[in-house]
Amino acid sequence: MTDPVAALRDIRSRIEIAAKGAGRDPASITLVAVSKTYGDELILPVIESSQRVFGENRVQEAKTKWPPLQARIPNLELHLIGPLQSNKVKEAVELFDAIHTVDRPKIAEALAAEIKRQGRSPKLFVQVNTGEEPQKSGIPPQMTAAFVNVCRNKLELPITGLMCIPPLDEEAALHFGLLAKLAAENGLESLSMGMSEDFETAIALGATHIRVGSAIFGARS
Ligand SMILES: *Cc1c(COP(=O)(O)O)cnc(C)c1O
């Protein structure tokens, strides 16, 4: 079994080395510890090691796991990194501090309405389907500018950045580079890219948020 505390320490030093190698400030990179499927016995030691930002991919799972922890530990930051369904938008806006998966007009509209209603505004990332894979969600690269414009100007949604999940069988760097280019073209500062296998490449290409799960918590069953 993995020791998440030792693994976290290792990931932090790898982030620092990758950042320095790219001439970047390590503090400009947020490690989102992806805790989906893992229980409190693994999450608590990681919190005790000063990790405060966590990622979950399902609203329902996050809703049962995190409120009890949030009641005990201040300043936890919860990020939704999985697909959002319309009927979960209300709960997502209540629970999450950031949503990385704004991936279609319908969800953007529902988020805009719910954010107005609750007066609570998570950071929002537009998910881009950089590999244009039919089974994967996200906005196609060539439609990203138009979609970001609609979010900003029509829906008044403050988009902070872009997110991608590269195809499994392709060079991740190509997709990270494309995402960085799209973000720059659209004046977006945040880039959610890079996971356990490729976060150092993502940092070299400008990632501000890396989403690392199994390299900290061990293999998911
Ligand atoms: C599960 C997941 C991760 C973390 O993956 P690891 O390979 O375990 O680091 C990152 N991003 C998304 C969108 C995920 O669903």
Coordinates of C-alpha atoms and ligand atoms in Angstrom, one line a residue:
M1 CA 0.0 0.0 0.0
T2 CA 1.1 3.5 -0.8
D3 CA 2.0 5.9 2.0
P4 CA 0.1 9.0 0.9
V5 CA 2.2 11.3 3.1
A6 CA 5.5 10.2 1.6
A7 CA 4.0 10.2 -1.9
L8 CA 2.7 13.8 -1.4
R9 CA 6.2 14.9 -0.2
D10 CA 7.7 13.4 -3.4
I11 CA 5.1 15.0 -5.6
R12 CA 5.7 18.4 -4.0
S13 CA 9.4 18.2 -4.7
R14 CA 8.8 17.0 -8.3
I15 CA 6.5 20.1 -8.8
E16 CA 9.3 22.3 -7.4
I17 CA 11.9 20.8 -9.7
A18 CA 9.6 21.0 -12.8
A19 CA 8.7 24.6 -12.0
K20 CA 12.2 25.7 -11.5
G21 CA 13.3 23.9 -14.7
A22 CA 10.7 25.9 -16.6
G23 CA 11.7 29.2 -14.9
R24 CA 8.4 29.3 -13.0
D25 CA 7.5 30.0 -9.4
P26 CA 6.4 26.7 -7.8
A27 CA 3.8 28.7 -5.8
S28 CA 2.1 29.5 -9.1
I29 CA 1.1 25.9 -9.4
T30 CA -1.9 24.5 -7.4
L31 CA -1.8 20.8 -6.7
V32 CA -5.3 19.5 -6.8
A33 CA -5.2 16.2 -4.9
V34 CA -7.7 14.0 -6.6
S35 CA -9.4 12.0 -3.9
K36 CA -12.2 10.3 -5.8
T37 CA -12.8 6.7 -4.6
Y38 CA -10.5 7.1 -1.6
G39 CA -11.7 7.2 2.0
D40 CA -11.0 9.4 5.0
E41 CA -8.2 7.0 6.2
L42 CA -6.1 8.1 3.2
I43 CA -7.4 11.7 2.9
L44 CA -6.9 12.8 6.5
P45 CA -3.1 12.2 6.6
V46 CA -2.8 14.2 3.4
I47 CA -4.8 17.1 5.0
E48 CA -2.5 16.8 8.0
S49 CA 0.4 17.3 5.7
S50 CA -1.1 20.7 4.9
Q51 CA -2.8 19.8 1.6
R52 CA -6.0 21.9 1.3
V53 CA -7.1 21.6 -2.3
F54 CA -8.9 18.4 -3.4
G55 CA -10.6 17.2 -6.5
E56 CA -13.6 14.9 -6.9
N57 CA -15.3 13.8 -10.1
R58 CA -18.8 13.0 -8.8
V59 CA -21.1 15.5 -7.1
Q60 CA -22.8 12.7 -5.1
E61 CA -19.6 11.2 -3.7
A62 CA -18.2 14.6 -2.8
K63 CA -21.4 15.5 -1.1
T64 CA -21.2 12.5 1.3
K65 CA -17.4 12.7 1.9
W66 CA -16.6 16.4 2.3
P67 CA -19.1 18.4 4.4
P68 CA -18.1 16.5 7.6
L69 CA -14.4 17.2 6.9
Q70 CA -15.2 20.9 6.0
A71 CA -17.0 21.2 9.3
R72 CA -13.8 20.2 11.2
I73 CA -11.0 21.7 9.0
P74 CA -10.9 25.3 7.8
N75 CA -9.9 26.5 4.4
L76 CA -10.5 23.2 2.5
E77 CA -10.9 23.9 -1.2
L78 CA -13.0 21.5 -3.3
H79 CA -12.7 21.2 -7.1
L80 CA -15.1 19.4 -9.4
I81 CA -13.1 17.7 -12.1
G82 CA -15.7 15.3 -13.6
P83 CA -18.7 15.9 -15.9
L84 CA -21.6 17.9 -14.5
Q85 CA -25.2 17.0 -15.2
S86 CA -27.9 19.7 -15.2
N87 CA -29.8 18.2 -12.3
K88 CA -26.6 18.4 -10.1
V89 CA -25.8 22.1 -10.9
K90 CA -27.5 23.4 -7.7
E91 CA -25.5 21.0 -5.4
A92 CA -22.3 21.6 -7.3
V93 CA -22.5 25.4 -6.9
E94 CA -23.3 24.9 -3.2
L95 CA -20.4 22.5 -2.6
F96 CA -17.5 23.3 -5.0
D97 CA -15.0 26.2 -5.0
A98 CA -14.0 25.5 -8.6
I99 CA -15.6 23.6 -11.5
H100 CA -13.2 22.4 -14.2
T101 CA -15.7 20.9 -16.5
V102 CA -17.9 23.6 -18.1
D103 CA -18.3 21.7 -21.3
R104 CA -21.5 22.7 -23.1
P105 CA -23.9 25.6 -23.4
K106 CA -26.6 24.0 -21.4
I107 CA -24.4 23.6 -18.4
A108 CA -23.0 27.1 -18.8
E109 CA -26.6 28.5 -18.8
A110 CA -27.6 26.4 -15.8
L111 CA -24.5 27.5 -13.9
A112 CA -25.1 31.2 -14.7
A113 CA -28.7 30.9 -13.3
E114 CA -27.6 29.0 -10.2
I115 CA -24.7 31.3 -9.4
K116 CA -27.1 34.3 -9.6
R117 CA -29.6 32.6 -7.3
Q118 CA -27.0 31.5 -4.7
G119 CA -24.7 34.5 -4.9
R120 CA -21.9 32.0 -4.6
S121 CA -19.4 31.8 -7.5
P122 CA -17.0 28.9 -7.9
K123 CA -14.0 29.4 -10.2
L124 CA -14.9 28.1 -13.6
F125 CA -12.8 26.3 -16.2
V126 CA -14.0 25.5 -19.7
Q127 CA -13.1 21.9 -20.7
V128 CA -11.7 21.7 -24.1
N129 CA -11.7 18.4 -26.1
T130 CA -8.3 19.0 -27.5
G131 CA -8.1 15.5 -29.1
E132 CA -11.6 16.0 -30.6
E133 CA -12.5 12.5 -29.3
P134 CA -16.2 11.7 -29.9
Q135 CA -16.6 9.9 -26.5
K136 CA -15.0 12.7 -24.5
S137 CA -16.8 15.8 -23.3
G138 CA -15.6 19.3 -23.9
I139 CA -15.7 22.1 -26.4
P140 CA -13.8 21.5 -29.7
P141 CA -10.7 23.7 -29.9
Q142 CA -11.9 25.7 -32.9
M143 CA -15.1 26.6 -31.0
T144 CA -13.4 27.6 -27.7
A145 CA -13.2 31.3 -28.4
A146 CA -16.9 31.5 -29.3
F147 CA -18.0 29.5 -26.3
V148 CA -15.8 31.6 -23.9
N149 CA -17.4 34.7 -25.4
V150 CA -20.9 33.5 -24.8
C151 CA -20.0 32.6 -21.2
R152 CA -18.5 36.0 -20.5
N153 CA -20.7 38.3 -22.4
K154 CA -24.1 36.7 -22.7
L155 CA -24.1 34.7 -19.5
E156 CA -21.8 36.9 -17.4
L157 CA -19.9 33.9 -16.2
P158 CA -16.4 34.7 -15.0
I159 CA -14.3 32.0 -16.8
T160 CA -10.9 31.8 -15.2
G161 CA -9.2 29.1 -17.4
L162 CA -9.3 26.1 -19.6
M163 CA -9.0 22.4 -18.8
C164 CA -8.1 19.3 -20.9
I165 CA -7.7 15.6 -20.6
P166 CA -5.4 14.4 -23.5
P167 CA -6.2 11.2 -25.4
L168 CA -4.5 8.2 -23.8
D169 CA -2.5 7.2 -26.8
E170 CA -1.1 10.5 -27.9
E171 CA 1.7 12.8 -26.8
A172 CA 0.2 14.8 -23.9
A173 CA 2.6 17.7 -24.6
L174 CA 0.8 18.5 -27.9
H175 CA -2.5 18.8 -26.1
F176 CA -1.0 20.9 -23.3
G177 CA 0.6 23.2 -25.8
L178 CA -2.7 23.6 -27.7
L179 CA -4.6 24.4 -24.5
A180 CA -2.0 27.0 -23.4
K181 CA -2.3 28.6 -26.9
L182 CA -6.1 28.7 -26.7
A183 CA -5.9 30.2 -23.2
A184 CA -3.5 32.9 -24.3
E185 CA -5.6 33.8 -27.3
N186 CA -8.6 34.2 -25.0
G187 CA -6.9 36.1 -22.2
L188 CA -7.4 33.3 -19.7
E189 CA -4.8 32.8 -17.0
S190 CA -5.5 29.4 -15.5
L191 CA -4.6 26.1 -17.1
S192 CA -5.9 22.9 -15.5
M193 CA -3.8 20.1 -17.1
G194 CA -1.5 17.3 -16.1
M195 CA -2.3 14.2 -14.0
S196 CA -0.1 11.6 -12.2
E197 CA 1.7 10.4 -15.4
D198 CA 2.4 13.8 -17.0
F199 CA 2.2 16.7 -14.6
E200 CA 5.8 17.6 -15.1
T201 CA 5.2 18.0 -18.8
A202 CA 2.1 20.1 -18.1
I203 CA 4.1 22.4 -15.7
A204 CA 6.7 22.9 -18.4
L205 CA 3.9 24.1 -20.7
G206 CA 2.3 26.4 -18.2
A207 CA -0.2 24.4 -16.1
T208 CA -1.5 26.4 -13.1
H209 CA -3.6 23.5 -11.7
I210 CA -2.4 19.9 -11.9
R211 CA -4.8 17.1 -11.0
V212 CA -2.9 14.3 -9.3
G213 CA -4.7 11.2 -7.8
S214 CA -3.1 7.8 -8.0
A215 CA 0.5 9.1 -7.6
I216 CA -0.5 10.3 -4.1
F217 CA -3.2 7.9 -2.9
G218 CA -2.2 4.7 -4.8
A219 CA -4.1 2.7 -7.4
R220 CA -7.8 3.0 -7.5
S221 CA -9.7 -0.2 -7.2
Ligands
LIG1 C1 -9.1 10.8 -12.0 C2 -8.8 12.1 -12.6 C3 -7.5 12.6 -12.4 C4 -6.4 12.0 -11.6 O1 -5.9 10.9 -12.3 P1 -4.6 10.2 -11.8 O2 -4.1 9.5 -13.0 O3 -5.0 9.3 -10.7 O4 -3.6 11.2 -11.3 C5 -7.3 13.9 -13.1 N1 -8.2 14.5 -13.8 C6 -9.4 13.9 -14.0 C7 -10.4 14.7 -14.9 C8 -9.8 12.7 -13.4 O5 -11.0 12.2 -13.6

